[in-house]
CSV table of C-alpha atoms in Angstrom, one decimal:
chain,number,residue,atom,x,y,z
F,1315,MET,CA,126.3,97.5,109.2
F,1316,PRO,CA,126.4,100.4,111.7
F,1317,LEU,CA,126.6,99.2,115.3
F,1318,ALA,CA,124.0,100.7,117.6
F,1319,LEU,CA,123.6,101.0,121.4
F,1320,CYS,CA,120.8,99.2,123.1
F,1321,GLY,CA,117.9,101.1,124.6
F,1322,SER,CA,115.8,101.7,121.6
F,1323,PRO,CA,112.6,103.8,122.0
F,1324,THR,CA,109.2,102.2,122.1
F,1325,ASP,CA,105.9,103.3,120.7
F,1326,GLN,CA,102.6,103.8,122.5
F,1327,HIS,CA,102.2,100.0,122.7
F,1328,GLY,CA,105.5,99.4,124.3
F,1329,ARG,CA,106.6,98.0,120.9
F,1330,ASP,CA,110.2,98.6,119.8
F,1331,MET,CA,110.2,101.5,117.3
F,1332,ALA,CA,113.7,100.8,116.0
F,1333,ARG,CA,114.1,99.5,112.4
F,1334,HIS,CA,116.4,96.5,112.8
F,1335,GLY,CA,118.4,96.5,109.6
F,1336,SER,CA,116.4,97.0,106.4
F,1337,ALA,CA,113.8,95.3,104.3
F,1338,LEU,CA,116.6,93.7,102.3
F,1339,LEU,CA,118.4,92.4,105.4
F,1340,PRO,CA,116.1,92.6,108.5
F,1341,PHE,CA,118.9,92.2,111.0
F,1342,GLY,CA,120.6,94.5,113.5
F,1343,CYS,CA,123.6,94.3,115.9
F,1344,TYR,CA,123.6,96.1,119.2
F,1345,ILE,CA,126.0,96.6,122.1
F,1346,GLY,CA,125.4,98.1,125.5
F,1347,ASP,CA,126.5,98.3,129.1
F,1348,VAL,CA,123.1,97.6,130.8
F,1349,ALA,CA,124.7,98.9,134.1
F,1350,GLN,CA,124.6,102.3,132.4
F,1351,ILE,CA,121.9,102.2,129.7
F,1352,ASN,CA,118.3,101.5,130.7
F,1353,VAL,CA,116.6,98.8,128.6
F,1354,PRO,CA,112.8,99.4,129.0
F,1355,TRP,CA,110.2,96.6,128.9
F,1356,HIS,CA,109.4,96.2,125.2
F,1357,TRP,CA,108.4,93.7,122.6
F,1358,HIS,CA,108.8,93.3,118.8
F,1359,GLU,CA,108.0,91.0,115.9
F,1360,GLU,CA,111.6,90.2,115.6
F,1361,MET,CA,113.4,87.4,117.4
F,1362,GLU,CA,116.3,88.4,119.6
F,1363,ALA,CA,119.5,86.7,120.9
F,1364,ALA,CA,122.2,88.0,123.1
F,1365,VAL,CA,125.6,87.0,124.6
F,1366,VAL,CA,126.9,88.5,127.8
F,1367,ILE,CA,130.5,89.7,127.2
F,1368,ARG,CA,131.3,91.0,130.7
F,1369,GLY,CA,129.5,90.8,134.0
F,1370,THR,CA,126.1,89.1,134.7
F,1371,ALA,CA,122.7,90.3,133.3
F,1372,ILE,CA,119.2,89.5,134.6
F,1373,LEU,CA,117.1,89.0,131.5
F,1374,THR,CA,113.3,88.6,131.9
F,1375,ALA,CA,111.1,87.2,129.1
F,1376,GLY,CA,107.4,87.1,129.9
F,1377,THR,CA,107.2,85.5,133.3
F,1378,GLU,CA,110.6,83.8,133.0
F,1379,GLN,CA,113.7,85.2,134.4
F,1380,PHE,CA,117.3,84.1,133.5
F,1381,GLN,CA,120.6,85.1,135.2
F,1382,VAL,CA,123.0,85.2,132.2
F,1383,GLN,CA,126.6,85.1,133.2
F,1384,GLU,CA,129.6,86.1,131.1
F,1385,GLY,CA,130.0,83.8,128.1
F,1386,GLN,CA,126.4,82.6,128.3
F,1387,GLY,CA,123.6,83.5,125.8
F,1388,VAL,CA,119.8,83.8,125.6
F,1389,PHE,CA,117.1,83.7,122.9
F,1390,ILE,CA,113.9,85.8,123.1
F,1391,ASN,CA,111.0,84.6,120.9
F,1392,SER,CA,108.9,86.9,118.6
F,1393,GLY,CA,106.3,89.1,120.3
F,1394,VAL,CA,107.6,88.4,123.9
F,1395,LEU,CA,107.6,91.3,126.5
F,1396,HIS,CA,111.2,91.5,127.8
F,1397,THR,CA,113.9,93.5,129.5
F,1398,THR,CA,117.5,93.3,130.6
F,1399,LEU,CA,119.0,94.5,133.9
F,1400,PRO,CA,122.5,94.2,135.4
F,1401,LYS,CA,122.8,91.7,138.4
F,1402,ASN,CA,125.5,93.7,140.2
F,1403,GLY,CA,128.9,95.2,139.6
F,1404,PRO,CA,130.0,98.4,137.7
F,1405,GLU,CA,129.8,96.8,134.2
F,1406,CYS,CA,127.5,94.5,132.3
F,1407,GLN,CA,128.4,94.4,128.6
F,1408,VAL,CA,126.0,92.6,126.2
F,1409,HIS,CA,125.9,92.0,122.5
F,1410,TRP,CA,122.5,91.6,120.9
F,1411,VAL,CA,121.3,90.5,117.5
F,1412,VAL,CA,117.7,91.2,116.5
F,1413,PHE,CA,116.3,89.6,113.3
F,1414,HIS,CA,113.0,89.2,111.6
F,1415,PRO,CA,111.9,85.5,111.3
F,1416,ARG,CA,111.5,85.9,107.5
F,1417,LEU,CA,115.3,86.3,107.3
F,1418,VAL,CA,115.6,82.6,108.1
F,1419,GLY,CA,112.1,81.4,107.2
F,1420,GLY,CA,111.7,83.0,103.8
F,1421,ASN,CA,108.2,82.9,102.3
F,1422,LEU,CA,105.3,81.7,104.4
F,1423,ASP,CA,104.8,78.6,102.2
F,1424,SER,CA,108.5,77.5,102.5
F,1425,VAL,CA,109.5,74.4,104.4
F,1426,PHE,CA,111.8,76.6,106.6
F,1427,TRP,CA,108.8,78.7,107.7
F,1428,THR,CA,106.2,75.8,108.1
F,1429,ASP,CA,108.4,73.3,109.7
F,1430,TYR,CA,110.7,75.4,111.8
F,1431,LEU,CA,109.9,79.1,112.2
F,1432,GLN,CA,106.1,78.9,112.6
F,1433,PRO,CA,106.2,76.1,115.3
F,1434,LEU,CA,108.9,77.9,117.2
F,1435,MET,CA,107.1,81.2,117.2
F,1436,ALA,CA,103.8,79.5,118.3
F,1437,ASP,CA,105.4,77.6,121.2
F,1438,GLU,CA,104.1,79.3,124.3
F,1439,GLY,CA,106.5,77.3,126.4
F,1440,ARG,CA,109.6,78.8,124.8
F,1441,LYS,CA,109.2,82.5,125.3
F,1442,GLY,CA,113.0,82.6,126.2
F,1443,VAL,CA,115.8,80.0,126.3
F,1444,HIS,CA,118.9,80.4,128.4
F,1445,PHE,CA,122.1,78.9,126.9
F,1446,ASN,CA,123.9,78.3,130.2
F,1447,GLY,CA,125.9,75.3,129.2
F,1448,ALA,CA,123.6,72.8,130.9
F,1449,GLN,CA,123.2,71.0,127.6
F,1450,SER,CA,126.0,70.3,125.1
F,1451,TRP,CA,124.4,72.2,122.2
F,1452,HIS,CA,124.3,75.4,124.2
F,1453,LYS,CA,127.8,76.3,123.2
F,1454,GLN,CA,126.9,75.9,119.6
F,1455,ALA,CA,124.0,78.3,120.1
F,1456,VAL,CA,126.2,80.9,121.7
F,1457,ASP,CA,128.8,80.5,118.9
F,1458,ALA,CA,126.0,81.0,116.3
F,1459,ILE,CA,124.9,84.2,118.0
F,1460,THR,CA,128.5,85.4,118.2
F,1461,ASN,CA,129.2,84.6,114.6
F,1462,ALA,CA,126.1,86.5,113.5
F,1463,TRP,CA,127.1,89.5,115.6
F,1464,ASP,CA,130.7,89.5,114.3
F,1465,CYS,CA,129.7,89.2,110.7
F,1466,GLY,CA,127.1,91.9,111.1
F,1467,VAL,CA,129.6,94.3,112.7
F,1468,GLY,CA,132.6,93.4,110.5
F,1469,GLU,CA,130.7,93.0,107.1
F,1470,PRO,CA,133.2,90.7,105.5
F,1471,PRO,CA,132.6,89.8,101.8
F,1472,GLY,CA,129.3,87.9,101.7
F,1473,TYR,CA,128.5,88.8,105.2
F,1474,ALA,CA,124.7,88.6,104.6
F,1475,PHE,CA,125.0,84.9,103.7
F,1476,GLN,CA,127.1,84.3,106.8
F,1477,VAL,CA,124.6,86.1,109.1
F,1478,ARG,CA,121.7,84.1,107.6
F,1479,GLU,CA,123.7,80.9,108.0
F,1480,ALA,CA,124.5,81.6,111.7
F,1481,LEU,CA,120.9,82.5,112.5
F,1482,SER,CA,119.5,79.5,110.6
F,1483,ARG,CA,121.8,77.3,112.7
F,1484,LEU,CA,120.5,79.0,115.9
F,1485,VAL,CA,116.9,78.3,114.9
F,1486,TYR,CA,117.7,74.7,113.9
F,1487,LEU,CA,119.3,74.1,117.3
F,1488,LEU,CA,116.3,75.5,119.1
F,1489,CYS,CA,113.8,73.4,117.0
F,1490,SER,CA,115.8,70.2,117.2
F,1491,HIS,CA,116.4,70.4,121.0
F,1492,GLN,CA,112.9,71.2,122.1
F,1493,PRO,CA,112.2,69.9,125.7
F,1494,ALA,CA,110.2,66.7,125.7
F,1495,ALA,CA,107.7,68.2,128.2
F,1496,ALA,CA,107.7,72.0,127.6
F,1497,VAL,CA,105.1,73.5,129.9
F,1498,PRO,CA,103.3,76.5,128.3
F,1499,PRO,CA,102.3,79.5,130.4
F,1500,SER,CA,99.0,79.2,132.2
F,1501,LYS,CA,96.0,81.0,130.9
F,1502,LYS,CA,96.4,83.4,133.8
F,1503,ALA,CA,100.0,84.3,132.9
F,1504,GLN,CA,99.0,84.8,129.3
F,1505,ARG,CA,96.1,87.1,130.4
F,1506,ASP,CA,98.4,89.0,132.7
F,1507,GLU,CA,100.8,89.6,129.9
F,1508,GLY,CA,98.1,90.9,127.7
F,1509,ARG,CA,96.9,93.3,130.4
F,1510,ILE,CA,100.4,94.4,131.0
F,1511,LYS,CA,100.9,95.3,127.3
F,1512,THR,CA,97.5,97.3,127.5
F,1513,MET,CA,98.6,99.2,130.6
F,1514,LEU,CA,102.1,99.9,129.2
F,1515,GLN,CA,100.4,101.3,126.1
F,1516,TYR,CA,98.4,103.7,128.3
F,1517,ILE,CA,101.5,104.7,130.3
F,1518,GLN,CA,103.5,105.3,127.1
F,1519,GLU,CA,100.7,107.6,125.8
F,1520,ASN,CA,100.3,109.5,129.1
F,1521,TYR,CA,103.6,109.4,131.0
F,1522,ALA,CA,104.0,113.2,130.8
F,1523,SER,CA,100.7,113.7,132.5
F,1524,GLU,CA,99.7,113.1,136.1
F,1525,LEU,CA,99.1,109.3,136.5
F,1526,THR,CA,97.6,107.3,139.3
F,1527,THR,CA,97.4,103.5,139.8
F,1528,SER,CA,93.6,103.9,139.3
F,1529,ASP,CA,94.1,105.5,135.9
F,1530,ILE,CA,96.4,102.8,134.8
F,1531,ALA,CA,94.1,100.0,136.1
F,1532,ARG,CA,91.1,101.6,134.4
F,1533,SER,CA,93.0,101.4,131.0
F,1534,ALA,CA,92.9,97.6,131.2
F,1535,MET,CA,89.4,97.5,132.9
F,1536,VAL,CA,90.8,95.9,136.1
F,1537,SER,CA,90.7,96.9,139.8
F,1538,GLU,CA,93.6,98.7,141.4
F,1539,SER,CA,94.6,95.6,143.4
F,1540,GLU,CA,94.6,93.5,140.2
F,1541,CYS,CA,96.7,96.1,138.5
F,1542,LEU,CA,99.2,96.0,141.3
F,1543,ARG,CA,99.3,92.2,141.3
F,1544,CYS,CA,99.7,92.1,137.6
F,1545,PHE,CA,102.6,94.4,137.6
F,1546,ARG,CA,104.4,92.7,140.5
F,1547,SER,CA,103.9,89.2,139.0
F,1548,THR,CA,104.8,90.1,135.5
F,1549,ILE,CA,107.4,92.9,135.5
F,1550,ARG,CA,108.2,92.8,139.2
F,1551,THR,CA,107.6,96.5,140.1
F,1552,THR,CA,104.6,98.7,140.9
F,1553,PRO,CA,102.8,100.8,138.3
F,1554,ILE,CA,104.0,104.1,139.7
F,1555,GLN,CA,107.6,102.9,140.0
F,1556,TYR,CA,107.4,101.9,136.3
F,1557,VAL,CA,106.1,105.4,135.4
F,1558,LYS,CA,109.0,107.0,137.3
F,1559,GLN,CA,111.5,104.8,135.5
F,1560,LEU,CA,110.0,105.6,132.1
F,1561,ARG,CA,110.0,109.3,132.8
F,1562,VAL,CA,113.6,109.2,133.8
F,1563,GLN,CA,114.5,107.2,130.8
F,1564,LYS,CA,112.7,109.6,128.5
F,1565,ALA,CA,114.3,112.6,130.2
F,1566,ALA,CA,117.7,110.9,129.8
F,1567,GLU,CA,117.1,110.5,126.0
F,1568,LEU,CA,116.3,114.3,125.7
F,1569,LEU,CA,119.3,115.3,127.8
F,1570,ALA,CA,121.6,113.1,125.6
F,1571,SER,CA,120.3,114.8,122.5
F,1572,GLY,CA,121.8,118.1,123.9
F,1573,THR,CA,118.9,120.1,122.5
F,1574,MET,CA,117.2,121.3,125.8
F,1575,SER,CA,117.9,122.3,129.3
F,1576,VAL,CA,117.5,120.1,132.4
F,1577,ALA,CA,114.3,122.0,133.4
F,1578,GLU,CA,112.7,121.6,130.0
F,1579,ALA,CA,113.5,117.9,129.8
F,1580,GLY,CA,112.1,117.3,133.3
F,1581,ALA,CA,108.9,119.2,132.6
F,1582,LEU,CA,108.3,117.5,129.2
F,1583,CYS,CA,108.6,114.1,131.0
F,1584,GLY,CA,106.1,114.8,133.7
F,1585,PHE,CA,108.4,116.2,136.5
F,1586,GLU,CA,106.7,119.4,137.5
F,1587,ASP,CA,109.1,120.0,140.5
F,1588,ALA,CA,112.7,120.4,139.5
F,1589,SER,CA,114.2,119.4,142.8
F,1590,TYR,CA,112.1,116.1,142.7
F,1591,PHE,CA,113.3,115.5,139.2
F,1592,THR,CA,116.9,115.8,140.2
F,1593,LYS,CA,116.4,113.6,143.2
F,1594,THR,CA,114.6,110.8,141.3
F,1595,PHE,CA,117.1,111.1,138.3
F,1596,ARG,CA,120.1,110.7,140.7
F,1597,GLU,CA,118.5,107.7,142.4
F,1598,MET,CA,118.0,105.9,139.1
F,1599,LYS,CA,121.0,107.0,137.0
F,1600,GLY,CA,123.6,107.6,139.8
F,1601,CYS,CA,124.2,111.3,138.8
F,1602,THR,CA,122.3,114.5,138.4
F,1603,PRO,CA,120.6,115.5,135.2
F,1604,SER,CA,123.1,118.2,134.6
F,1605,ALA,CA,126.0,115.8,135.0
F,1606,TYR,CA,124.3,113.2,132.8
F,1607,ARG,CA,123.8,115.8,130.0
F,1608,ALA,CA,127.4,117.0,130.2
F,1609,ARG,CA,128.6,113.4,129.9
F,1610,THR,CA,126.3,112.2,127.1
F,1611,ALA,CA,125.1,115.1,125.1
F,1612,VAL,CA,126.2,115.0,121.4
């Protein structure tokens, strides 16, 4: 299947808009250097697994954060709000596989779904799992992710069977090595995540307009102080900083398309002042909008 870069667009709910594979094979392979490509906070029905090929990534799933080193992997459960950032250094290469649970689970009345997929998806204590080598089966999990990715990219004869086999092995490993005392998130953490999704939806719908913390808080019917606390505890930034990051990312996508000027891209993404747009873009991307457009435009 075609290989895609990470950084897919999200809809007004912060939900990933990308179609991962097809209805016949709901599975996608992705590659990216997260030191260069922004991965926004997002969520999707599909499960996600990744292996860090070079560097170290900071992957956050809900309220959990993992430092994933080269050769290690991670699993993100269905419906979990998450993002990936580089820890440090000039490069952080990651291979992702994203797959719908039905690829492994089949019909809703199958033993695979009722005994394995459904309990795993419903486990609030396993929003994310870090395969860091602390347990012997972690290497098997990383190998399963790698095999699925390699088969999806290379498409050898019968690759669809091989992809499903590798992902089935990953799911079985997760289900058969469930922690004896997995602690689910508190009701407060679950409430915060729900509020964050609501506020991200509002920001996605209005990022090109003038936004204040008060506007964002009102969208979730909370106070400004509660809005700030929720953002800091859940996605570790302020609402306005998130708005700036989103605007820059949206502008970068427009610049990379090569269809509009720097001034047009900035204005469409909420930057009324061109010099402020250039300053903010350089701070977050390490180069000016013009240089980014010249380097990435297709």
